[in-house]
PDB file of C-alpha atoms in Angstrom:
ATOM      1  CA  UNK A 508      88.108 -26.559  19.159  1.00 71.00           C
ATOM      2  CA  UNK A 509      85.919 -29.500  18.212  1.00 92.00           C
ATOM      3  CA  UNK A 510      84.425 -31.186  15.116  1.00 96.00           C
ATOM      4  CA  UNK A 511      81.140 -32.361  14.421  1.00 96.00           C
ATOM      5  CA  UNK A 512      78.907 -33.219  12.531  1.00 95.00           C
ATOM      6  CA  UNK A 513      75.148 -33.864  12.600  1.00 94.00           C
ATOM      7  CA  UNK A 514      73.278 -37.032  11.078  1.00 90.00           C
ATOM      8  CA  UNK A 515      69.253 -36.985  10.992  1.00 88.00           C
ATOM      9  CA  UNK A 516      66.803 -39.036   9.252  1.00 75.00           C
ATOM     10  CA  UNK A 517      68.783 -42.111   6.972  1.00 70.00           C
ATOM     11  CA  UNK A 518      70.437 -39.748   4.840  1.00 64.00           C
ATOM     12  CA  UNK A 519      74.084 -41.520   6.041  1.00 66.00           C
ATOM     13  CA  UNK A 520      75.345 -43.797   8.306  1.00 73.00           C
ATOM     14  CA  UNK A 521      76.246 -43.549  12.130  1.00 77.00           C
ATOM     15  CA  UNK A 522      79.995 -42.830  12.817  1.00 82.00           C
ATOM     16  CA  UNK A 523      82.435 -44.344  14.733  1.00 80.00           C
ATOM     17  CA  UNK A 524      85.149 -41.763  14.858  1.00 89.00           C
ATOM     18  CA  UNK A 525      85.935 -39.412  17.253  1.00 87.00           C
ATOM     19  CA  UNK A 526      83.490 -36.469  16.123  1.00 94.00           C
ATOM     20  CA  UNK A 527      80.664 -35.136  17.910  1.00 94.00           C
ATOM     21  CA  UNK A 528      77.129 -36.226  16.056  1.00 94.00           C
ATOM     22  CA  UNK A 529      74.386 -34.071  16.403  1.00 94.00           C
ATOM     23  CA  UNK A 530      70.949 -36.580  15.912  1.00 90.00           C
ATOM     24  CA  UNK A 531      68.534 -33.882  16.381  1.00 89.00           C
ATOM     25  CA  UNK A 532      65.226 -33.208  18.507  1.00 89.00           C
ATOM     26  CA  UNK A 533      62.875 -33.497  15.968  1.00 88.00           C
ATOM     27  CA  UNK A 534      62.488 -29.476  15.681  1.00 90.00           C
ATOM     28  CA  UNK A 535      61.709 -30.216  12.312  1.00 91.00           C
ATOM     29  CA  UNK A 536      59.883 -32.687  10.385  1.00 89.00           C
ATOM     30  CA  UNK A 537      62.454 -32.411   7.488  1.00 90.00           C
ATOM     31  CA  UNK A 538      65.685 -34.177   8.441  1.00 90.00           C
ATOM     32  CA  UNK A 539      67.774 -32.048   6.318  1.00 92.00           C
ATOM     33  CA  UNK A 540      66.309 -28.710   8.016  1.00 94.00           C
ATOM     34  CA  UNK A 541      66.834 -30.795  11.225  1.00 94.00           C
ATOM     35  CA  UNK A 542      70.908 -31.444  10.223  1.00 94.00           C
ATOM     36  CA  UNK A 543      70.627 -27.597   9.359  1.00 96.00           C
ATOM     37  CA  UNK A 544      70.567 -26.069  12.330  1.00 97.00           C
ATOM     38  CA  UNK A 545      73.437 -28.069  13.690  1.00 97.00           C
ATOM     39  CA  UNK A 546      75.247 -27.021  11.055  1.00 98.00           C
ATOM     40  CA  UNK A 547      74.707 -23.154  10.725  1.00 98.00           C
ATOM     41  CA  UNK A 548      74.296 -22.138  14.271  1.00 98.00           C
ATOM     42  CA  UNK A 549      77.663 -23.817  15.712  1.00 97.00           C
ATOM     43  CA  UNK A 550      77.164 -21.296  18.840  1.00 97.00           C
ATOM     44  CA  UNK A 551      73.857 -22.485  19.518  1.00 96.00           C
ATOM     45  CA  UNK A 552      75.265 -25.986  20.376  1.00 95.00           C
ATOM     46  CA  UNK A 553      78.802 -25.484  21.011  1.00 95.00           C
ATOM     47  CA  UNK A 554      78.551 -22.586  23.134  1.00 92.00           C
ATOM     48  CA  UNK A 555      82.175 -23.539  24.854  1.00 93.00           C
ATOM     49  CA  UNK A 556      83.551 -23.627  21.615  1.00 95.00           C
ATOM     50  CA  UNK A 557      86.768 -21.135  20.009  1.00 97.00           C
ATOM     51  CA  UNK A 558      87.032 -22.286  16.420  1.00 98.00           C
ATOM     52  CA  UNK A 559      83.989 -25.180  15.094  1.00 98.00           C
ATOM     53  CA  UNK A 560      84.788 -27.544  11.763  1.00 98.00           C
ATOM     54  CA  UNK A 561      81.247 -28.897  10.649  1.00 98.00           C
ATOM     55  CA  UNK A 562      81.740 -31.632   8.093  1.00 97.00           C
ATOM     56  CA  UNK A 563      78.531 -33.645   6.106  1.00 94.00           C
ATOM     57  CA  UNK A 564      78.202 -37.117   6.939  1.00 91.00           C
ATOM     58  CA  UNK A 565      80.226 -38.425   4.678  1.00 92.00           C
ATOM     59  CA  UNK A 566      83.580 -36.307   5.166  1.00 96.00           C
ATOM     60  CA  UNK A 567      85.849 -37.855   8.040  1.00 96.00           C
ATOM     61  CA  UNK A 568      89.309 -36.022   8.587  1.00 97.00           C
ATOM     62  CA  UNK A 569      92.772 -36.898   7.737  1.00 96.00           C
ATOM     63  CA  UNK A 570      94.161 -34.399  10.149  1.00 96.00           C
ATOM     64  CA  UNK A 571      93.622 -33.222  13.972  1.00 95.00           C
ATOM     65  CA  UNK A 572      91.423 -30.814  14.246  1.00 96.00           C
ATOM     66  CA  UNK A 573      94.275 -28.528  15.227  1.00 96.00           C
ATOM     67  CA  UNK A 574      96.416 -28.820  12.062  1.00 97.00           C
ATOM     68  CA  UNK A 575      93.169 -28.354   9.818  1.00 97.00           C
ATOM     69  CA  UNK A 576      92.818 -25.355  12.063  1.00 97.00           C
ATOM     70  CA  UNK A 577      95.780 -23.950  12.014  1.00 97.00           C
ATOM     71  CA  UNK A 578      96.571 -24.707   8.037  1.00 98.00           C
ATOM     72  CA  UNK A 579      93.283 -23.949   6.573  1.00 98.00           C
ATOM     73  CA  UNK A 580      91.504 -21.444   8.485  1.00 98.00           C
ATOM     74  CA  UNK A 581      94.920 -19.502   9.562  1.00 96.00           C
ATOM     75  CA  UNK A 582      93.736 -15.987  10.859  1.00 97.00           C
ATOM     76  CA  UNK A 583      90.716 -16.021   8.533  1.00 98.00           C
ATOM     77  CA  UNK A 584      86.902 -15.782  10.158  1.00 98.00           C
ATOM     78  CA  UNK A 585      85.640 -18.532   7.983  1.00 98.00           C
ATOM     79  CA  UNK A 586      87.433 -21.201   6.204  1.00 98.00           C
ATOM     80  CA  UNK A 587      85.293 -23.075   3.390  1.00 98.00           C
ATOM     81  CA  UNK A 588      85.910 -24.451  -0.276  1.00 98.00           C
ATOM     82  CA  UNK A 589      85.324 -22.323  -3.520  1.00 98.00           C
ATOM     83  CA  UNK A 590      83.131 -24.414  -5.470  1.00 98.00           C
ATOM     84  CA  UNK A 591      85.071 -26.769  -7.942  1.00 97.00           C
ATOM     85  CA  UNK A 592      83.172 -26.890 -10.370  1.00 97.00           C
ATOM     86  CA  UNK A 593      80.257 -23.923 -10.557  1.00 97.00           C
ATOM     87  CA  UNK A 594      81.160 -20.481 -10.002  1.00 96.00           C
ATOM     88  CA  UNK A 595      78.172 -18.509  -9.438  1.00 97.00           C
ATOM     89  CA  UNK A 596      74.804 -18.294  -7.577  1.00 97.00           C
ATOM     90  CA  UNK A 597      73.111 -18.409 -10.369  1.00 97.00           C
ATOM     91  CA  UNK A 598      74.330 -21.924 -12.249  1.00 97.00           C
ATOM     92  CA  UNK A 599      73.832 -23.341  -8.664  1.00 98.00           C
ATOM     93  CA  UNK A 600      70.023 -22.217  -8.760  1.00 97.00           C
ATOM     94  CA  UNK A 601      69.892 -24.173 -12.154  1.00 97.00           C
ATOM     95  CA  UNK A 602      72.109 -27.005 -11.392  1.00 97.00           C
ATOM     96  CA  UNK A 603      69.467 -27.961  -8.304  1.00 96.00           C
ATOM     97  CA  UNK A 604      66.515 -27.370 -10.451  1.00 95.00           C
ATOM     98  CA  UNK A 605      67.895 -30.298 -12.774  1.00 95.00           C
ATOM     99  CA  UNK A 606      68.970 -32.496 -10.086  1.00 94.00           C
ATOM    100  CA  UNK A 607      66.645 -35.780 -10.773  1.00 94.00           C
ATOM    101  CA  UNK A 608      65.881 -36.662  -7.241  1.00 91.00           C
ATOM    102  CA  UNK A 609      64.558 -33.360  -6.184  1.00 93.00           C
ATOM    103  CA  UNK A 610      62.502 -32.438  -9.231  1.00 92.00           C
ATOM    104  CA  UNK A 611      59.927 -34.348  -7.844  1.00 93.00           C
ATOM    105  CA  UNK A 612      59.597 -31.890  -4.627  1.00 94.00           C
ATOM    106  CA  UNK A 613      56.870 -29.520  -5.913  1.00 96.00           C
ATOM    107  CA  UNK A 614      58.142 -27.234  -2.604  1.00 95.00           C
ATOM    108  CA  UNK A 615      61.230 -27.086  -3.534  1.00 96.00           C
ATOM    109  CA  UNK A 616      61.049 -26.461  -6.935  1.00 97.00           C
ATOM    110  CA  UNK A 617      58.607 -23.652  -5.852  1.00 97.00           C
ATOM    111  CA  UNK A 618      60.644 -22.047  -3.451  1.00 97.00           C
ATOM    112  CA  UNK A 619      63.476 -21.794  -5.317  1.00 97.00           C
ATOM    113  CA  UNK A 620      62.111 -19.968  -8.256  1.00 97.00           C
ATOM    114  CA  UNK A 621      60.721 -17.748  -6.174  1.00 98.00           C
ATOM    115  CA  UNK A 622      64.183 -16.760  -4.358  1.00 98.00           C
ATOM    116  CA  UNK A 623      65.701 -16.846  -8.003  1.00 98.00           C
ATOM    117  CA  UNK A 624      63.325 -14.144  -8.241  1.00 98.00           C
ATOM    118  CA  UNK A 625      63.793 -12.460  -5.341  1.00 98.00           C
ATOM    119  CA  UNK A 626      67.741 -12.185  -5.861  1.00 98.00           C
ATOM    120  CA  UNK A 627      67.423 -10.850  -9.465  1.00 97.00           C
ATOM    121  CA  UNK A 628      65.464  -7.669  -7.476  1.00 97.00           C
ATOM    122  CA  UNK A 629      67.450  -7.305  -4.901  1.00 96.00           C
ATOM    123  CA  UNK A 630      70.867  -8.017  -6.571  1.00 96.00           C
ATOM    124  CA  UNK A 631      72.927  -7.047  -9.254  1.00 96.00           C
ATOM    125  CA  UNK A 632      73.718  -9.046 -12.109  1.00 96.00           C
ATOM    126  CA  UNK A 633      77.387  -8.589 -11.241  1.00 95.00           C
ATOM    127  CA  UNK A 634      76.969  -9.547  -7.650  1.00 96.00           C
ATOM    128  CA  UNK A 635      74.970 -12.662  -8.542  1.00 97.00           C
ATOM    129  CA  UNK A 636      77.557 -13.834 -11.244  1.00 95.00           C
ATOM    130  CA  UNK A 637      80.722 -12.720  -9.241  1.00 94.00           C
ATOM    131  CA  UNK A 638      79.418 -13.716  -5.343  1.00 96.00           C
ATOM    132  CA  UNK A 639      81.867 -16.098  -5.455  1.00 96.00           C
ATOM    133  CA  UNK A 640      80.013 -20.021  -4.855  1.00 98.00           C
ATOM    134  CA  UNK A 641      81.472 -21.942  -1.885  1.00 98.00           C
ATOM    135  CA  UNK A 642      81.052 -26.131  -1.307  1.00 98.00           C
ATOM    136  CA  UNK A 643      80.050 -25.805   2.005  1.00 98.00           C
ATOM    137  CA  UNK A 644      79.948 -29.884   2.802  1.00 97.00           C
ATOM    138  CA  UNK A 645      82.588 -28.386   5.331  1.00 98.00           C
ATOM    139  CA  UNK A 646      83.105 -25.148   6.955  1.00 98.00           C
ATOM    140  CA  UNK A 647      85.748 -24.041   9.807  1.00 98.00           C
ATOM    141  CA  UNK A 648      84.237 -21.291  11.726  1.00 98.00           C
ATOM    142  CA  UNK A 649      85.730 -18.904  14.609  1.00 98.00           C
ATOM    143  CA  UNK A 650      82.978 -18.361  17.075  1.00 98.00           C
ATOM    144  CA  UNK A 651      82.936 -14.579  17.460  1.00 98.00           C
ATOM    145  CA  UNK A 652      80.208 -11.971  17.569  1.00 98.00           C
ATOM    146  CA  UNK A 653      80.641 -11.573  13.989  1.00 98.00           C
ATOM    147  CA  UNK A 654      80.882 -14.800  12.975  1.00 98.00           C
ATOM    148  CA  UNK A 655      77.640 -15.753  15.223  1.00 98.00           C
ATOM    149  CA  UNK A 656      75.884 -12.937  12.910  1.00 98.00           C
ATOM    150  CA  UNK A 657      76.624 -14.235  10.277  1.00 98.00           C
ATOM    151  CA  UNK A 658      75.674 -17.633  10.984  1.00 98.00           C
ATOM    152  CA  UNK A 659      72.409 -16.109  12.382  1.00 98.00           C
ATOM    153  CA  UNK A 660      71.814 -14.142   8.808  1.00 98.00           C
ATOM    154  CA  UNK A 661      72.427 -17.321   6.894  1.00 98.00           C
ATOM    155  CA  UNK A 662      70.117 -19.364   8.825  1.00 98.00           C
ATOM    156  CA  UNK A 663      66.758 -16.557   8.851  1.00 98.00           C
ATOM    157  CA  UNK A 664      67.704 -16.568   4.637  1.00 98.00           C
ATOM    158  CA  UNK A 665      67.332 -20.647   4.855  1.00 98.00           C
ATOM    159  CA  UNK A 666      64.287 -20.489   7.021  1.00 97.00           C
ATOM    160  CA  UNK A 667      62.551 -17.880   4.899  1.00 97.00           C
ATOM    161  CA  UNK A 668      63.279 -19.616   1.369  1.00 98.00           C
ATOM    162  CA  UNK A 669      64.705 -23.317   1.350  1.00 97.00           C
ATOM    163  CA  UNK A 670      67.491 -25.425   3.001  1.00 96.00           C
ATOM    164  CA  UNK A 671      69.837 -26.040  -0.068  1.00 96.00           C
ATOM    165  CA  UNK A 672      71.848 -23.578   1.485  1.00 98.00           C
ATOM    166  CA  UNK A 673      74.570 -22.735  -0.899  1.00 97.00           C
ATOM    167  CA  UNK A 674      72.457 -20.639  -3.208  1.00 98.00           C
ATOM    168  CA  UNK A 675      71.954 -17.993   0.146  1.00 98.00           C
ATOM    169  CA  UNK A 676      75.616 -18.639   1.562  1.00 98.00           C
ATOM    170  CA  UNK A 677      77.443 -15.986  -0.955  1.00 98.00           C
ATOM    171  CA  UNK A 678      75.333 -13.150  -0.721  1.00 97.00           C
ATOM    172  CA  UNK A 679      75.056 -13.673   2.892  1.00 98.00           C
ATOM    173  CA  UNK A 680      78.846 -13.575   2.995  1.00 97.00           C
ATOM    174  CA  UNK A 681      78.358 -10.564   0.375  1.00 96.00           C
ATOM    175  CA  UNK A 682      76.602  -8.298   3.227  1.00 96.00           C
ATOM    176  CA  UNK A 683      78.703  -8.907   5.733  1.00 98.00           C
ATOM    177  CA  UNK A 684      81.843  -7.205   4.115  1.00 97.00           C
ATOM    178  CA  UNK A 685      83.901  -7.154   7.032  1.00 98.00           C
ATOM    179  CA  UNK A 686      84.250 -11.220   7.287  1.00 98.00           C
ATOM    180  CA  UNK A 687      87.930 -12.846   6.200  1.00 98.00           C
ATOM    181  CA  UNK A 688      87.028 -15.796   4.093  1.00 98.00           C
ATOM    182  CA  UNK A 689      89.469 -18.017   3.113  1.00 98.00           C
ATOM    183  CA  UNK A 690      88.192 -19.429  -0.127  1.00 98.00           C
ATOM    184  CA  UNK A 691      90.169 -22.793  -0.006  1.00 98.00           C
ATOM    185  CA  UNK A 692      90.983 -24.027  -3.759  1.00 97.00           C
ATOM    186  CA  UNK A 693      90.380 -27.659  -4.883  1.00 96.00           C
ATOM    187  CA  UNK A 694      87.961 -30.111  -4.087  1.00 97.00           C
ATOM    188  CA  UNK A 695      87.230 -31.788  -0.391  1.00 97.00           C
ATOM    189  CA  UNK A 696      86.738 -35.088  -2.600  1.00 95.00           C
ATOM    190  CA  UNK A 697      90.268 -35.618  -3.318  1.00 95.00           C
ATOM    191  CA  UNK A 698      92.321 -32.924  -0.715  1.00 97.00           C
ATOM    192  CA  UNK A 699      94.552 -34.860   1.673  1.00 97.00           C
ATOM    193  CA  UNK A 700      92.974 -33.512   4.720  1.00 98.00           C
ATOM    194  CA  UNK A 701      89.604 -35.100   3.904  1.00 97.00           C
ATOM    195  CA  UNK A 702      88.072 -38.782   2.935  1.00 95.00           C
ATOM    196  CA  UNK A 703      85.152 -38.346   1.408  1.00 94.00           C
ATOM    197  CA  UNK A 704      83.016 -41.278   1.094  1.00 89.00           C
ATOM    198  CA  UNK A 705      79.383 -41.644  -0.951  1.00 75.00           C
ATOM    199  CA  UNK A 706      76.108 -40.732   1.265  1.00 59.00           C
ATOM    200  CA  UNK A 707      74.820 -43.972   2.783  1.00 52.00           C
ATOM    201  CA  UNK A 708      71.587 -43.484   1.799  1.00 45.00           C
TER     202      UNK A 708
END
């Protein structure tokens, strides 16, 4: 079991606890695509690796790795927070579209609209208002076939429309029916297993 975590560009600062840091190889000229594949394709990089807990940056744990383990992923596939405060794909799409420091990225902007569009022809409305949201600043993982599909499914859905990767993550989760989430309730800002400090940008 190990935890990691992967810091590229100067989106936040080097750690000095005991958590593996991914720096990455340059794959990609965007450093958050470059932190992406670190944290989506666990197998890829932790090949000798059970059971994965990717944090962001800026989360350190309050627990072993074990104990988070064993109390929040259980016998679950995937352990990862329900969203605290937005509840569907779709008030995601428009809560990134209004964030001030990426209305300025033309791309961006771009690509989402277009996978806004996408989803509302390939979807439901009830599937893209009841897909339940997930934070996914942290995500416990068990590295099965399964799982490793899944992680595989998410990543080609990043690669082919953007990297803000939480508007893809529930209807990924959505086709692959026979995945246990555990949606964990609360926020990893203020839960006792987590510290949660500002990005050190």
């Amino acid at each position: 079991n190990l935890a990691y975590t992967a810091i590229t560009g100067n989106f936040d600062k080097q750690r000095t606890d005991n958590i593996k840091v991914f720096t990455g190889e340059g794959l990609f000229s965007n450093p958050v695509m470059e932190a992406k594949i670190y944290k989506v394709l666990p197998h890829k990089f932790l090949p000798n690796c059970d059971i994965s807990i990717w944090v962001v940056g800026n989360i350190f744990l309050n627990q072993s790795p074990v104990k988070t383990i064993k109390d929040l992923l259980g016998n679950a596939d995937i352990a990862v927070f329900k969203h605290p405060v937005r509840k569907s794909i779709l008030q995601e799409f428009d809560e990134i579209k209004r964030q001030p420091h990426l209305k300025p990225n033309e791309r961006l902007m771009k690509r989402l609209s277009e996978q806004q569009e996408y989803y509302h022809l390939k979807y439901s409305l009830s599937v893209l208002n009841e897909a339940p949201l997930c934070e996914c600043g942290m995500i416990i993982r068990r590295h099965t076939r399964l799982v490793n599909d899944f992680n595989e499914a998410w990543f080609a859905e990043i690669c082919r429309w953007q990297e803000r990767d939480q508007v893809s993550f529930p209807l990924v989760m959505w086709a692959f029916p026979e995945l246990e989430v555990n949606m964990i309730m609360g926020d990893v800002r203020n839960h006792p297993y987590f510290t949660y400090n500002y990005h050190g940008r």
